[in-house]
PDB file of C-alpha atoms in Angstrom:
ATOM      1  CA  MET R   1      -2.900 -16.029  15.607  1.00  0.00           C
ATOM      2  CA  THR R   2      -3.816 -19.529  13.634  1.00  0.00           C
ATOM      3  CA  ASN R   3      -6.583 -18.631  11.098  1.00  0.00           C
ATOM      4  CA  ASP R   4      -9.511 -20.240  13.872  1.00  0.00           C
ATOM      5  CA  GLU R   5      -7.927 -18.300  16.750  1.00  0.00           C
ATOM      6  CA  MET R   6      -8.766 -15.569  13.857  1.00  0.00           C
ATOM      7  CA  THR R   7     -11.977 -16.309  12.615  1.00  0.00           C
ATOM      8  CA  GLN R   8     -12.991 -16.678  16.269  1.00  0.00           C
ATOM      9  CA  LEU R   9     -11.996 -13.224  17.307  1.00  0.00           C
ATOM     10  CA  ILE R  10     -13.922 -11.816  14.901  1.00  0.00           C
ATOM     11  CA  ARG R  11     -16.412 -13.292  15.224  1.00  0.00           C
ATOM     12  CA  LYS R  12     -16.750 -11.937  18.546  1.00  0.00           C
ATOM     13  CA  ASN R  13     -16.567  -7.847  17.242  1.00  0.00           C
ATOM     14  CA  ILE R  14     -18.550  -8.172  14.772  1.00  0.00           C
ATOM     15  CA  PRO R  15     -19.592  -4.396  14.540  1.00  0.00           C
ATOM     16  CA  PRO R  16     -22.722  -2.747  15.210  1.00  0.00           C
ATOM     17  CA  ALA R  17     -23.474  -1.602  11.262  1.00  0.00           C
ATOM     18  CA  LEU R  18     -22.820  -5.971   9.991  1.00  0.00           C
ATOM     19  CA  LYS R  19     -24.895  -7.422  12.342  1.00  0.00           C
ATOM     20  CA  LEU R  20     -27.332  -5.515  11.035  1.00  0.00           C
ATOM     21  CA  LEU R  21     -25.929  -7.572   7.765  1.00  0.00           C
ATOM     22  CA  LYS R  22     -26.343 -10.499   9.902  1.00  0.00           C
ATOM     23  CA  ALA R  23     -22.558 -11.160   8.605  1.00  0.00           C
ATOM     24  CA  ASP R  24     -20.604 -13.404  10.324  1.00  0.00           C
ATOM     25  CA  ILE R  25     -16.168 -14.811   9.148  1.00  0.00           C
ATOM     26  CA  ASN R  26     -16.582 -17.917   7.634  1.00  0.00           C
ATOM     27  CA  GLU R  27     -13.157 -18.923   6.712  1.00  0.00           C
ATOM     28  CA  ILE R  28      -9.689 -16.944   6.493  1.00  0.00           C
ATOM     29  CA  ASP R  29      -6.131 -17.615   4.949  1.00  0.00           C
ATOM     30  CA  GLN R  30      -4.276 -14.869   6.513  1.00  0.00           C
ATOM     31  CA  GLU R  31      -1.170 -15.038   4.502  1.00  0.00           C
ATOM     32  CA  ALA R  32      -3.154 -15.526   0.930  1.00  0.00           C
ATOM     33  CA  GLY R  33      -5.476 -12.630   2.546  1.00  0.00           C
ATOM     34  CA  GLU R  34      -8.675 -13.979   1.886  1.00  0.00           C
ATOM     35  CA  VAL R  35     -11.873 -14.373   3.623  1.00  0.00           C
ATOM     36  CA  GLU R  36     -14.723 -16.226   3.008  1.00  0.00           C
ATOM     37  CA  MET R  37     -18.181 -14.406   4.406  1.00  0.00           C
ATOM     38  CA  SER R  38     -22.231 -15.480   4.964  1.00  0.00           C
ATOM     39  CA  PHE R  39     -24.692 -12.770   4.958  1.00  0.00           C
ATOM     40  CA  GLU R  40     -28.801 -12.710   6.136  1.00  0.00           C
ATOM     41  CA  ILE R  41     -30.646 -10.171   4.262  1.00  0.00           C
ATOM     42  CA  GLY R  42     -33.621  -9.731   5.007  1.00  0.00           C
ATOM     43  CA  ASP R  43     -36.824  -7.549   2.677  1.00  0.00           C
ATOM     44  CA  GLU R  44     -36.247  -4.222   4.989  1.00  0.00           C
ATOM     45  CA  PHE R  45     -33.042  -3.564   2.786  1.00  0.00           C
ATOM     46  CA  CYS R  46     -34.887  -4.022  -0.424  1.00  0.00           C
ATOM     47  CA  HIS R  47     -37.018  -2.127  -2.218  1.00  0.00           C
ATOM     48  CA  SER R  48     -39.368  -2.809  -4.372  1.00  0.00           C
ATOM     49  CA  LYS R  49     -39.774  -5.667  -1.922  1.00  0.00           C
ATOM     50  CA  VAL R  50     -37.530  -7.924  -4.167  1.00  0.00           C
ATOM     51  CA  ILE R  51     -34.344  -6.032  -4.715  1.00  0.00           C
ATOM     52  CA  VAL R  52     -32.353  -5.717  -1.520  1.00  0.00           C
ATOM     53  CA  GLN R  53     -30.771  -1.695  -1.875  1.00  0.00           C
ATOM     54  CA  GLY R  54     -27.147  -1.951  -3.964  1.00  0.00           C
ATOM     55  CA  GLY R  55     -24.676  -0.209  -1.070  1.00  0.00           C
ATOM     56  CA  TYR R  56     -26.441  -2.647   0.606  1.00  0.00           C
ATOM     57  CA  VAL R  57     -24.850  -5.191  -1.352  1.00  0.00           C
ATOM     58  CA  SER R  58     -21.779  -2.941  -1.766  1.00  0.00           C
ATOM     59  CA  ALA R  59     -21.965  -2.812   1.987  1.00  0.00           C
ATOM     60  CA  MET R  60     -21.702  -6.815   1.598  1.00  0.00           C
ATOM     61  CA  LEU R  61     -18.873  -6.100  -0.620  1.00  0.00           C
ATOM     62  CA  ASP R  62     -16.752  -4.007   1.385  1.00  0.00           C
ATOM     63  CA  ALA R  63     -16.750  -5.326   3.811  1.00  0.00           C
ATOM     64  CA  CYS R  64     -14.960  -9.356   2.094  1.00  0.00           C
ATOM     65  CA  MET R  65     -12.871  -6.596   1.619  1.00  0.00           C
ATOM     66  CA  ALA R  66     -11.684  -4.453   4.268  1.00  0.00           C
ATOM     67  CA  HIS R  67     -11.731  -7.869   6.562  1.00  0.00           C
ATOM     68  CA  ALA R  68      -9.156  -9.502   3.550  1.00  0.00           C
ATOM     69  CA  ALA R  69      -6.935  -6.567   3.840  1.00  0.00           C
ATOM     70  CA  SER R  70      -7.556  -6.290   7.847  1.00  0.00           C
ATOM     71  CA  THR R  71      -6.585  -9.664   8.091  1.00  0.00           C
ATOM     72  CA  HIS R  72      -3.690 -10.024   5.738  1.00  0.00           C
ATOM     73  CA  SER R  73      -1.994  -7.923   8.076  1.00  0.00           C
ATOM     74  CA  GLY R  74      -2.484  -9.092  11.432  1.00  0.00           C
ATOM     75  CA  LEU R  75      -5.349  -7.420  12.717  1.00  0.00           C
ATOM     76  CA  THR R  76      -2.405  -4.369  12.716  1.00  0.00           C
ATOM     77  CA  LYS R  77      -4.469  -2.335  10.403  1.00  0.00           C
ATOM     78  CA  SER R  78      -7.582  -1.246   9.092  1.00  0.00           C
ATOM     79  CA  ALA R  79      -8.606  -0.677   5.618  1.00  0.00           C
ATOM     80  CA  SER R  80     -10.552   2.619   5.350  1.00  0.00           C
ATOM     81  CA  THR R  81     -12.025   2.370   1.836  1.00  0.00           C
ATOM     82  CA  LEU R  82     -10.271   5.365  -0.710  1.00  0.00           C
ATOM     83  CA  GLU R  83     -12.630   3.984  -3.272  1.00  0.00           C
ATOM     84  CA  LEU R  84     -14.050   1.713  -4.160  1.00  0.00           C
ATOM     85  CA  LYS R  85     -15.835   0.212  -7.733  1.00  0.00           C
ATOM     86  CA  VAL R  86     -18.507  -1.628  -7.750  1.00  0.00           C
ATOM     87  CA  SER R  87     -19.884  -4.056 -11.170  1.00  0.00           C
ATOM     88  CA  PHE R  88     -23.195  -5.945  -9.696  1.00  0.00           C
ATOM     89  CA  PHE R  89     -23.928  -8.628 -12.644  1.00  0.00           C
ATOM     90  CA  ALA R  90     -27.893  -9.802 -11.779  1.00  0.00           C
ATOM     91  CA  ALA R  91     -30.580  -8.630  -9.167  1.00  0.00           C
ATOM     92  CA  SER R  92     -30.081  -9.641  -4.672  1.00  0.00           C
ATOM     93  CA  ASN R  93     -33.583 -10.928  -4.421  1.00  0.00           C
ATOM     94  CA  PRO R  94     -33.252 -10.951  -0.296  1.00  0.00           C
ATOM     95  CA  GLY R  95     -31.934 -14.012   1.356  1.00  0.00           C
ATOM     96  CA  LYS R  96     -28.617 -15.909   1.993  1.00  0.00           C
ATOM     97  CA  PHE R  97     -25.501 -14.223   0.206  1.00  0.00           C
ATOM     98  CA  ARG R  98     -21.826 -16.163   0.480  1.00  0.00           C
ATOM     99  CA  GLY R  99     -18.937 -12.835  -0.430  1.00  0.00           C
ATOM    100  CA  THR R 100     -15.274 -13.844  -0.755  1.00  0.00           C
ATOM    101  CA  GLY R 101     -12.917 -11.467  -0.787  1.00  0.00           C
ATOM    102  CA  ARG R 102      -8.833 -10.848  -1.725  1.00  0.00           C
ATOM    103  CA  VAL R 103      -5.572  -8.957  -1.086  1.00  0.00           C
ATOM    104  CA  LEU R 104      -4.522  -7.682  -4.537  1.00  0.00           C
ATOM    105  CA  ARG R 105      -1.221  -6.379  -3.780  1.00  0.00           C
ATOM    106  CA  MET R 106      -0.767  -4.422  -0.731  1.00  0.00           C
ATOM    107  CA  GLY R 107       1.905  -1.875   0.494  1.00  0.00           C
ATOM    108  CA  ARG R 108       3.201  -0.345   3.636  1.00  0.00           C
ATOM    109  CA  SER R 109       0.304   2.601   3.845  1.00  0.00           C
ATOM    110  CA  ILE R 110      -2.128   1.569   0.656  1.00  0.00           C
ATOM    111  CA  ALA R 111      -4.439  -2.062  -0.878  1.00  0.00           C
ATOM    112  CA  TYR R 112      -5.139  -3.369  -4.213  1.00  0.00           C
ATOM    113  CA  THR R 113      -8.713  -5.557  -2.795  1.00  0.00           C
ATOM    114  CA  GLU R 114     -11.302  -7.082  -4.800  1.00  0.00           C
ATOM    115  CA  ALA R 115     -14.554  -9.588  -3.669  1.00  0.00           C
ATOM    116  CA  SER R 116     -17.553 -11.033  -5.089  1.00  0.00           C
ATOM    117  CA  LEU R 117     -20.758 -11.998  -3.841  1.00  0.00           C
ATOM    118  CA  TYR R 118     -23.231 -14.804  -4.847  1.00  0.00           C
ATOM    119  CA  ASN R 119     -26.759 -15.719  -3.598  1.00  0.00           C
ATOM    120  CA  GLU R 120     -27.633 -18.604  -2.117  1.00  0.00           C
ATOM    121  CA  GLU R 121     -28.394 -20.092  -5.772  1.00  0.00           C
ATOM    122  CA  GLU R 122     -23.945 -19.660  -6.015  1.00  0.00           C
ATOM    123  CA  VAL R 123     -25.067 -17.155  -9.212  1.00  0.00           C
ATOM    124  CA  GLU R 124     -22.185 -14.161  -8.822  1.00  0.00           C
ATOM    125  CA  VAL R 125     -24.376 -11.192  -8.317  1.00  0.00           C
ATOM    126  CA  ALA R 126     -21.721  -8.435  -7.470  1.00  0.00           C
ATOM    127  CA  ARG R 127     -17.544  -7.867  -7.971  1.00  0.00           C
ATOM    128  CA  SER R 128     -15.573  -4.873  -6.494  1.00  0.00           C
ATOM    129  CA  SER R 129     -13.257  -3.938  -6.859  1.00  0.00           C
ATOM    130  CA  SER R 130     -11.611  -1.272  -4.068  1.00  0.00           C
ATOM    131  CA  THR R 131      -8.301   0.333  -2.843  1.00  0.00           C
ATOM    132  CA  VAL R 132      -8.449   0.799   1.134  1.00  0.00           C
ATOM    133  CA  LYS R 133      -5.728   3.367   3.084  1.00  0.00           C
ATOM    134  CA  LEU R 134      -4.216   0.868   5.422  1.00  0.00           C
ATOM    135  CA  ILE R 135      -4.447   2.133   9.742  1.00  0.00           C
ATOM    136  CA  PRO R 136      -3.197   1.137  12.804  1.00  0.00           C
ATOM    137  CA  SER R 137      -6.347  -0.729  14.196  1.00  0.00           C
ATOM    138  CA  GLN R 138      -8.040   0.931  17.042  1.00  0.00           C
ATOM    139  CA  PRO R 139      -9.243  -0.937  19.942  1.00  0.00           C
ATOM    140  CA  ARG R 140     -13.795  -0.445  19.652  1.00  0.00           C
ATOM    141  CA  LYS R 141     -14.859   1.335  21.628  1.00  0.00           C
ATOM    142  CA  LYS R 142     -17.618   1.312  23.353  1.00  0.00           C
TER     143      LYS R 142
END
């Protein structure tokens, strides 16, 4: 499957949790283990009306890393987070975000990943690293 075909397949199957974050797959490089995603976050995900709650920032980063691992495996594996570290560099205000995720190292059952999240001004607002357990992909139940 080409990178473009995989992008289209994933777009048709965005999980409900990521639909809430208005997630989209912008670009995939399966061989390099890299993905770029976009998100649009509204006031409903904020505390104080102006700052996106850190859990949602973490969810965007986690999605980028999980998709990097899954696509690097050719969609034969899903990523289940074992450990997640997030560094917040700036307050995230509602709006559009761009996330990049990549696989640092992938074995048969464990992968090490990292991701960065950028706001509309292309300021890196957060960065994360994760250890994920690779499990056989299962069709999504309706």
